[in-house]
PDB file of C-alpha atoms in Angstrom:
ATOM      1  CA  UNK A  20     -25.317  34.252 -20.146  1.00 51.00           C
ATOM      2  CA  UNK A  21     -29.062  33.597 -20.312  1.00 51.00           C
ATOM      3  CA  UNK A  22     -31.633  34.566 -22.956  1.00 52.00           C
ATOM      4  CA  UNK A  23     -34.910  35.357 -22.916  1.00 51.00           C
ATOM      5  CA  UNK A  24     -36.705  33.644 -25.984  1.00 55.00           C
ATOM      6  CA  UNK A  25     -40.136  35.082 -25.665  1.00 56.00           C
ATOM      7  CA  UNK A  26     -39.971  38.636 -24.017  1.00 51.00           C
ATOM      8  CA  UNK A  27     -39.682  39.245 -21.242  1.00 48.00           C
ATOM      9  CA  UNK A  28     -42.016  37.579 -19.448  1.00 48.00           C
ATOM     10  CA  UNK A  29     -40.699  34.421 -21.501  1.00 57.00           C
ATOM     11  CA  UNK A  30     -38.397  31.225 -20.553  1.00 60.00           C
ATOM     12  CA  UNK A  31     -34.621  31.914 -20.458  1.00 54.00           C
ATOM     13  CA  UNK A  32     -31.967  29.003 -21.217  1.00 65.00           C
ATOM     14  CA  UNK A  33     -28.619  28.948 -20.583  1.00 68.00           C
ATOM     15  CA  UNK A  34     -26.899  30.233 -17.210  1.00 66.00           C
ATOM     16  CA  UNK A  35     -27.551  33.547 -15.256  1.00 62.00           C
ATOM     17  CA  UNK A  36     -25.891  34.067 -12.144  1.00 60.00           C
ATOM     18  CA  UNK A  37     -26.801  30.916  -9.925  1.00 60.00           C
ATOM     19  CA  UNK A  38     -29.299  30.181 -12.105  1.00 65.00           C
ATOM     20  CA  UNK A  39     -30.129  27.783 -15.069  1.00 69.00           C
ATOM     21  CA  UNK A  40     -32.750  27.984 -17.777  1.00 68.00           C
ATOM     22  CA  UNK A  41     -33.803  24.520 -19.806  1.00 69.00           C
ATOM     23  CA  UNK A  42     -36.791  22.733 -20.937  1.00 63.00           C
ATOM     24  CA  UNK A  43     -38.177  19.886 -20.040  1.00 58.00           C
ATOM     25  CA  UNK A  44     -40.804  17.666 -21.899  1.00 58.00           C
ATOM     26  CA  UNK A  45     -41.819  21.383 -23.652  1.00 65.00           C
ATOM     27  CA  UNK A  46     -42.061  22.883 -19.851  1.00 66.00           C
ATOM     28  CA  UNK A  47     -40.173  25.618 -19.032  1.00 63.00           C
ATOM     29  CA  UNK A  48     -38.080  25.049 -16.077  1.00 59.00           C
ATOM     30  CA  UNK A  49     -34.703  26.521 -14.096  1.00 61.00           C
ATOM     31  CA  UNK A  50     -32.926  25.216 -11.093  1.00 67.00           C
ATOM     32  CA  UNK A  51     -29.744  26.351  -8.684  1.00 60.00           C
ATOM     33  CA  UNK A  52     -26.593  25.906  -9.553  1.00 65.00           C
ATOM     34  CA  UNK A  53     -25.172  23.442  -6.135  1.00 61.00           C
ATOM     35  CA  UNK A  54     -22.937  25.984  -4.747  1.00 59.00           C
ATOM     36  CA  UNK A  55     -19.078  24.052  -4.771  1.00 56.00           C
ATOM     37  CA  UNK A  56     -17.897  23.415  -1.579  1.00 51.00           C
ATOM     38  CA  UNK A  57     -14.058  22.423  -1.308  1.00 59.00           C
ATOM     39  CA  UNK A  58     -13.809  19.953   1.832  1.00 62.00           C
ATOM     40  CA  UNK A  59     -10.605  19.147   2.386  1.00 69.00           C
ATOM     41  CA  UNK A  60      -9.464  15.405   3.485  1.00 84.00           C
ATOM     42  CA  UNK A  61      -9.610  15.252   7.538  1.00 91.00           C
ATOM     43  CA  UNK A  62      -7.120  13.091   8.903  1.00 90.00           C
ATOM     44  CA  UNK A  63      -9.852  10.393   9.868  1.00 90.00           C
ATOM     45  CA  UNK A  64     -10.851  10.223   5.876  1.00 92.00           C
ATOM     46  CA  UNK A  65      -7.442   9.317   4.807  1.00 93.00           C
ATOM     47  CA  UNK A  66      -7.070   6.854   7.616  1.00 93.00           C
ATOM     48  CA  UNK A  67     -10.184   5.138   6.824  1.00 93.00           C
ATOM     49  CA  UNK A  68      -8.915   5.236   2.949  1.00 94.00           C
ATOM     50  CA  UNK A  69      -5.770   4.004   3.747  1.00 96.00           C
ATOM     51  CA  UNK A  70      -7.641   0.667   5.558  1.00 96.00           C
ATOM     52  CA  UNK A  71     -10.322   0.658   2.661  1.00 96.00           C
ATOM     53  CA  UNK A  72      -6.886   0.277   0.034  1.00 96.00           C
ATOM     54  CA  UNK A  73      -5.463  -2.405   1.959  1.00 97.00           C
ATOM     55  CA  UNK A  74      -8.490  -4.277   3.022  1.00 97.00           C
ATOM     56  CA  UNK A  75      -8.860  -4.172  -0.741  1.00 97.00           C
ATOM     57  CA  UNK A  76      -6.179  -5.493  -1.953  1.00 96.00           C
ATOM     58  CA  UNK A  77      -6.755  -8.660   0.436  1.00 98.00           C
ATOM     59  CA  UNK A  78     -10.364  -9.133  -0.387  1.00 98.00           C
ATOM     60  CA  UNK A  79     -11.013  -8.527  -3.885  1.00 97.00           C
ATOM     61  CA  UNK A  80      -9.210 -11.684  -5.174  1.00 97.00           C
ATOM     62  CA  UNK A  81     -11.389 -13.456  -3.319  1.00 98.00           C
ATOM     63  CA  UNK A  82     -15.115 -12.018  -4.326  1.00 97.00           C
ATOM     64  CA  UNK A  83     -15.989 -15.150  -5.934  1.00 97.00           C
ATOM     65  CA  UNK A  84     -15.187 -17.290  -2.782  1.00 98.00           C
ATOM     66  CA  UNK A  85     -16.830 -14.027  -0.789  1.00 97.00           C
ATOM     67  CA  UNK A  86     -20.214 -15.167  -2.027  1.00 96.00           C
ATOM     68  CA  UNK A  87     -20.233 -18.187  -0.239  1.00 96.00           C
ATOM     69  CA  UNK A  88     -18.163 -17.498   2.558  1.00 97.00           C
ATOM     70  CA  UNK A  89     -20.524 -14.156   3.758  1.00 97.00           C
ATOM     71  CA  UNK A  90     -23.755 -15.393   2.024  1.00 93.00           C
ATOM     72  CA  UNK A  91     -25.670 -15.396   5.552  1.00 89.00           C
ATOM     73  CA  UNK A  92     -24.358 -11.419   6.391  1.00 88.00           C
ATOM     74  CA  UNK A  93     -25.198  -9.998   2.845  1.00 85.00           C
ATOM     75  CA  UNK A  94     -27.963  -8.516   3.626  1.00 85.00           C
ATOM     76  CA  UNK A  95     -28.481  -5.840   1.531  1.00 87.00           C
ATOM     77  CA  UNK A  96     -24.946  -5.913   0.542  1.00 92.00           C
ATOM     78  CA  UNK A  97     -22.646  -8.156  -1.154  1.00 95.00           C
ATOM     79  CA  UNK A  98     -20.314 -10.880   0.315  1.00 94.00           C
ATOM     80  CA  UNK A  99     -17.442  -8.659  -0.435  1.00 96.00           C
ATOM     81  CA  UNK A 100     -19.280  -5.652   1.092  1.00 95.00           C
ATOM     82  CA  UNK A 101     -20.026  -7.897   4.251  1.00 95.00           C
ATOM     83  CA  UNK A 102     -16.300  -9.233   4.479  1.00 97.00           C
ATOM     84  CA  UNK A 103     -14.747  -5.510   3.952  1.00 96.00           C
ATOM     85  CA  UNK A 104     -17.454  -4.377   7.007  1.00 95.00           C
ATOM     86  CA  UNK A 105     -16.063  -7.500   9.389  1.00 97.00           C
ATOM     87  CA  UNK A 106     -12.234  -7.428   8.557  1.00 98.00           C
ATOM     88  CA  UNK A 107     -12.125  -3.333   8.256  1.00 97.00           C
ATOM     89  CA  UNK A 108     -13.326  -3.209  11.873  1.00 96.00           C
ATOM     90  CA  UNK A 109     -11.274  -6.468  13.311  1.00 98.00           C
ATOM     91  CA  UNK A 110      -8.495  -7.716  10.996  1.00 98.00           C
ATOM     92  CA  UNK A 111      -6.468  -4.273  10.655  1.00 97.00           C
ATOM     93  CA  UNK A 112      -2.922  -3.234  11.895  1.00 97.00           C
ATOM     94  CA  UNK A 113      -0.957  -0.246  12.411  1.00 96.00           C
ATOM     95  CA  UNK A 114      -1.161   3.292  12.131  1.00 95.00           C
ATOM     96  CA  UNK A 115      -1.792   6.024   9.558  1.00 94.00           C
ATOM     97  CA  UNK A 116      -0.598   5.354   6.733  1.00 92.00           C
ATOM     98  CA  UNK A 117       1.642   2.019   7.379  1.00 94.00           C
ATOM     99  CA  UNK A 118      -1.416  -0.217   7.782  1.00 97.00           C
ATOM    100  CA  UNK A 119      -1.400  -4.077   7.361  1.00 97.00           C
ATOM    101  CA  UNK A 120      -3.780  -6.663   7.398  1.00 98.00           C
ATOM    102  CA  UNK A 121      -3.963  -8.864  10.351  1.00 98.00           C
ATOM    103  CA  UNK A 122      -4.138 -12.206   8.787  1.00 98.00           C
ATOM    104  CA  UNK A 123      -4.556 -13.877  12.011  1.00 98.00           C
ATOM    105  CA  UNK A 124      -7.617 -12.219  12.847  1.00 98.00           C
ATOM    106  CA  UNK A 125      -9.090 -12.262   9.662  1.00 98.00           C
ATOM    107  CA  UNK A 126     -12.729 -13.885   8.154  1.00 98.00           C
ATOM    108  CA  UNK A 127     -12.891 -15.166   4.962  1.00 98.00           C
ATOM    109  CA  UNK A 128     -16.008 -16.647   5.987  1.00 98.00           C
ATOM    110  CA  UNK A 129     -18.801 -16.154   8.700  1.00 97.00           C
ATOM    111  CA  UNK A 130     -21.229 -18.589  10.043  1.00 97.00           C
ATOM    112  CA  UNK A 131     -22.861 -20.460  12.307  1.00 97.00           C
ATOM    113  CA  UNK A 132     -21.605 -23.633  11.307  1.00 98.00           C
ATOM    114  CA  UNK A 133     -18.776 -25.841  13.730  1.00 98.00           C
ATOM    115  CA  UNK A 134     -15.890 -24.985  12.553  1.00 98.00           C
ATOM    116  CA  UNK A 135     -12.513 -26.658  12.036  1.00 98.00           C
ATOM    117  CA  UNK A 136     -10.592 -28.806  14.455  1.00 98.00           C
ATOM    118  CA  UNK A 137      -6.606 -27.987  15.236  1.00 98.00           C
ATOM    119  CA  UNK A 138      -6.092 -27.136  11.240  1.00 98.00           C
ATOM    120  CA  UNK A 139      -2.350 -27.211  10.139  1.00 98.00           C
ATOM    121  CA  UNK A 140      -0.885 -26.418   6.806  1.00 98.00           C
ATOM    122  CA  UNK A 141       2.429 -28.198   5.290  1.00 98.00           C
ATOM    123  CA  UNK A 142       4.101 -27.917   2.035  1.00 98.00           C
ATOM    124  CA  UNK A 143       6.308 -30.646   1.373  1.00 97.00           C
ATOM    125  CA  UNK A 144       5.107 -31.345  -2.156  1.00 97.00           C
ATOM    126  CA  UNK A 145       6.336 -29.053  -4.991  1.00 97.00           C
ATOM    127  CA  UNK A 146       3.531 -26.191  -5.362  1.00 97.00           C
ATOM    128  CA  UNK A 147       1.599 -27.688  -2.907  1.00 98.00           C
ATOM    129  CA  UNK A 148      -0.185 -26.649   0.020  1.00 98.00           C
ATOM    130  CA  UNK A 149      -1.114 -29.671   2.212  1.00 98.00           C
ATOM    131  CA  UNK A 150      -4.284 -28.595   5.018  1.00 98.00           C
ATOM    132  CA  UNK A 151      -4.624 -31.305   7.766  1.00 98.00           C
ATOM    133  CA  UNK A 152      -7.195 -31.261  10.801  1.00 98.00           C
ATOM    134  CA  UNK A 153      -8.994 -33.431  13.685  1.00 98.00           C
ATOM    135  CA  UNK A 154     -12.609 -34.816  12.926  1.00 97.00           C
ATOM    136  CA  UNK A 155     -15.268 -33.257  15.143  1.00 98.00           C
ATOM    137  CA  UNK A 156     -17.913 -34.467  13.296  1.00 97.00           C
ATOM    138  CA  UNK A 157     -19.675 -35.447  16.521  1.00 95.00           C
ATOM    139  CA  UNK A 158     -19.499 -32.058  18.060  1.00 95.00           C
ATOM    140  CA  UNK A 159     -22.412 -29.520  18.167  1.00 95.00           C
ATOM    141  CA  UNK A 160     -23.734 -29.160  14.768  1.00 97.00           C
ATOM    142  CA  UNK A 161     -20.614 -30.541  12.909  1.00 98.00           C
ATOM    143  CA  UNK A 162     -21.812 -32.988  10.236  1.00 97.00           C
ATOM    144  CA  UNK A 163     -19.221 -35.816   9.149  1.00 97.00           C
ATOM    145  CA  UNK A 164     -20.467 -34.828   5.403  1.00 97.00           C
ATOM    146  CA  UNK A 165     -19.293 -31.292   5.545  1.00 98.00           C
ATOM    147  CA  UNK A 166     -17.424 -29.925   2.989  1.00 98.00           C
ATOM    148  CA  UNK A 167     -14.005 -28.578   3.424  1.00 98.00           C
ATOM    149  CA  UNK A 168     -13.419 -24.606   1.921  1.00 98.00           C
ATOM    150  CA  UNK A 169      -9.850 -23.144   1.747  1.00 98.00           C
ATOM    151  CA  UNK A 170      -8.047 -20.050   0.892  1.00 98.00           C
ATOM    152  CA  UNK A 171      -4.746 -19.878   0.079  1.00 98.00           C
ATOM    153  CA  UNK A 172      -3.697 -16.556  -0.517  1.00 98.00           C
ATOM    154  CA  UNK A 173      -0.330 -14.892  -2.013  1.00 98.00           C
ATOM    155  CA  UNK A 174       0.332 -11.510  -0.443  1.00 97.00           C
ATOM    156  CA  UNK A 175       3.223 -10.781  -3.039  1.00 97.00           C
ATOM    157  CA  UNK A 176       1.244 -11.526  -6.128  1.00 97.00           C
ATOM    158  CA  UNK A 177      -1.839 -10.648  -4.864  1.00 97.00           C
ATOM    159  CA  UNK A 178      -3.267 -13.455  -6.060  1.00 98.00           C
ATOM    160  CA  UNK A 179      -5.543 -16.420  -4.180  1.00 98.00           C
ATOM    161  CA  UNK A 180      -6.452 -20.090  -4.887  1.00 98.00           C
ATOM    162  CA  UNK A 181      -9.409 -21.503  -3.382  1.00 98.00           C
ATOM    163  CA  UNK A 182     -11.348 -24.566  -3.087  1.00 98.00           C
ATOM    164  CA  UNK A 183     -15.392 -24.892  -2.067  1.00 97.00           C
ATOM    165  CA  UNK A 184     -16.638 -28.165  -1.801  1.00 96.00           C
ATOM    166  CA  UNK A 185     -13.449 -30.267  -1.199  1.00 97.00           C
ATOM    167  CA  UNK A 186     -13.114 -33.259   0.947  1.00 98.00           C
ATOM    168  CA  UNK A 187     -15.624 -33.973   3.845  1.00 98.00           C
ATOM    169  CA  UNK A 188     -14.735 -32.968   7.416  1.00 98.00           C
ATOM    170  CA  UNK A 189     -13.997 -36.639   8.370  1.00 98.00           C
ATOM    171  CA  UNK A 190     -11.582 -37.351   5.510  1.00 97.00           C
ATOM    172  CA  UNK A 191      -8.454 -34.839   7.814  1.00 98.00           C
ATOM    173  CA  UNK A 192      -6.622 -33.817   4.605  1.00 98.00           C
ATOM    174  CA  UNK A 193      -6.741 -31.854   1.483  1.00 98.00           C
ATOM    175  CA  UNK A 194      -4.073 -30.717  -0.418  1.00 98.00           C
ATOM    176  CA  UNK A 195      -3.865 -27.465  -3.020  1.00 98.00           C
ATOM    177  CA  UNK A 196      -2.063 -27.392  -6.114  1.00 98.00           C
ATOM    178  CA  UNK A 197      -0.186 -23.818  -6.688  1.00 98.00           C
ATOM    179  CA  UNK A 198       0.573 -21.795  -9.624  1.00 98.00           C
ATOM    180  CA  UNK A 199       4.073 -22.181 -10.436  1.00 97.00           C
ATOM    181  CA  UNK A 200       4.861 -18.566  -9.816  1.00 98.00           C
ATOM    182  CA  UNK A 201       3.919 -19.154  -6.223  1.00 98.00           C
ATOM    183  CA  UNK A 202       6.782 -21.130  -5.507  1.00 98.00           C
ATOM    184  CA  UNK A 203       9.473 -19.097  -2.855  1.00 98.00           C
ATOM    185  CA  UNK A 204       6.252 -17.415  -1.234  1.00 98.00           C
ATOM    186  CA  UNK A 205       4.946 -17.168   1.911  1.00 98.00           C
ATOM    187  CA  UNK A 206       0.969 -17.923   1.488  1.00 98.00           C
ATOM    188  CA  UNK A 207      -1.818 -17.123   3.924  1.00 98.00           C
ATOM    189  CA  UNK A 208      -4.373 -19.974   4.916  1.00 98.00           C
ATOM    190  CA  UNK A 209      -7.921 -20.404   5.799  1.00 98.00           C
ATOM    191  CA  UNK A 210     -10.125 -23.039   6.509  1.00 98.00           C
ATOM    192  CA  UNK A 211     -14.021 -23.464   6.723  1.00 98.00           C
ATOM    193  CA  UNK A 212     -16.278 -25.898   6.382  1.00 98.00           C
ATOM    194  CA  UNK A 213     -20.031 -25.873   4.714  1.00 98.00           C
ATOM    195  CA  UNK A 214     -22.908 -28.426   4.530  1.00 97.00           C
ATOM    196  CA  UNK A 215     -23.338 -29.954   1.373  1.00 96.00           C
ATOM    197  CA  UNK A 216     -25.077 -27.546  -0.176  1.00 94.00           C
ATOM    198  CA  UNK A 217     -23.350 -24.583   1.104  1.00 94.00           C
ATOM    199  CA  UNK A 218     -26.103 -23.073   2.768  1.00 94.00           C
ATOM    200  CA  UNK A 219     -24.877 -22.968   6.416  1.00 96.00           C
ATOM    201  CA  UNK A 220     -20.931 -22.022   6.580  1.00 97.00           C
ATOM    202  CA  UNK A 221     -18.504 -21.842   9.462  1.00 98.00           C
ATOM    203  CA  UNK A 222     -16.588 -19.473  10.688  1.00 98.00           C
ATOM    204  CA  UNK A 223     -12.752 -19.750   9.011  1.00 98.00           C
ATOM    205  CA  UNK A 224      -9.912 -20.420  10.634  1.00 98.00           C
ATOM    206  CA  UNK A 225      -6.228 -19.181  10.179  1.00 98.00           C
ATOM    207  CA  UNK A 226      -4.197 -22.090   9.153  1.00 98.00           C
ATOM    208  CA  UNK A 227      -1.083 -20.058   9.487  1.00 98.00           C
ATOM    209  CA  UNK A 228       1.500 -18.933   7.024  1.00 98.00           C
ATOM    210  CA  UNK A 229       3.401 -20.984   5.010  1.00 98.00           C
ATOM    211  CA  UNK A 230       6.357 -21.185   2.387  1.00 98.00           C
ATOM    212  CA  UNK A 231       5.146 -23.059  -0.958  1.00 98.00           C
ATOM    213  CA  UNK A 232       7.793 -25.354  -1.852  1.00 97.00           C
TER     214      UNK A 232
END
């Protein structure tokens, strides 16, 4: 309930009816109350929830590698922002609620950048990931001192291991040393490549899946 401090023609505080009474810098002020308005979840709200959890899960190990990989689409938004807009629309399976991420069709990186060559991933080495692929260093803007990025991502731990800046699109190979805890899973892996500097990225690739050893 509200009361009037000076008369009647006085300032009220407190609540009356839809109503509230305060003060502001010594002014006298009162505002609605925003009437409460129960909306209840459509079925399109919890699908799109349902893609923004998994989506999630996928991404958000990888903000750090994010930054780079969707510097040129953050506009206005972050690289994690920019990768959740790209792979929400194109890199989701399924229906309500048994979605899944498409890791085939998946970006962890977006640009205009030549991209990789016929990449393959092995692991024959002990907690090792081994990425292989064909120079086309002499192919549209493909650079023979582009850097190599990868991705290696657990789905089971939901954990990733990444490299920016590794060996230069002419050197084929690169190999990624694994936690230990890795070993028995089935890893996800991408490929990109970006100019020295990291200023102009490519597109990734999908490596393909791959049991660490």
């Amino acid at each position: 309930m509200g009361t009037i401090k000076q008369g009647i023609m006085g300032a009220f505080s407190g609540k009356t009816g839809t109503v509230i009474g305060s003060s502001w810098k010594g002014i006298a002020v009162m505002r609605g109350i925003a009437p409460s308005i129960a909306i209840p979840n459509t079925p399109a709200q919890l699908a799109q929830r349902a893609k923004f959890s998994v989506m999630g899960k996928f991404l958000r190990p990888l903000i750090p590698f994010l930054r780079i990989g969707f510097r040129s689409q953050a506009v206005k938004m972050s690289g994690f922002n920019a990768a959740m807009k790209y792979n929400l629309g194109n890199a989701i399976s399924g229906t309500y609620p048994a979605y899944e991420v498409d890791y085939s069709k998946a970006l962890v990186s977006e640009g205009t950048l030549q991209g990789a060559l016929n990449p393959e991933v092995t692991s024959s080495t002990a907690g090792e990931v081994e990425y292989t692929w064909e120079n086309n260093s002499d192919y549209a803007n493909a650079s023979k001192d582009d850097k190599v990025l990868l991705v290696v991502y657990n789905p089971v731990k939901k954990r990733a291991v990444t490299i920016v800046g590794g060996n230069t699109r002419i050197g084929g190979t690169q190999s990624v040393t694994l936690p230990n805890s890795f070993t028995g899973d089935e890893v996800q892996c991408y490929i990109s490549f970006g100019t020295p500097t990291q200023s102009v990225i490519s597109n990734s690739e999908f490596a393909g899946g791959v049991i660490v050893s």
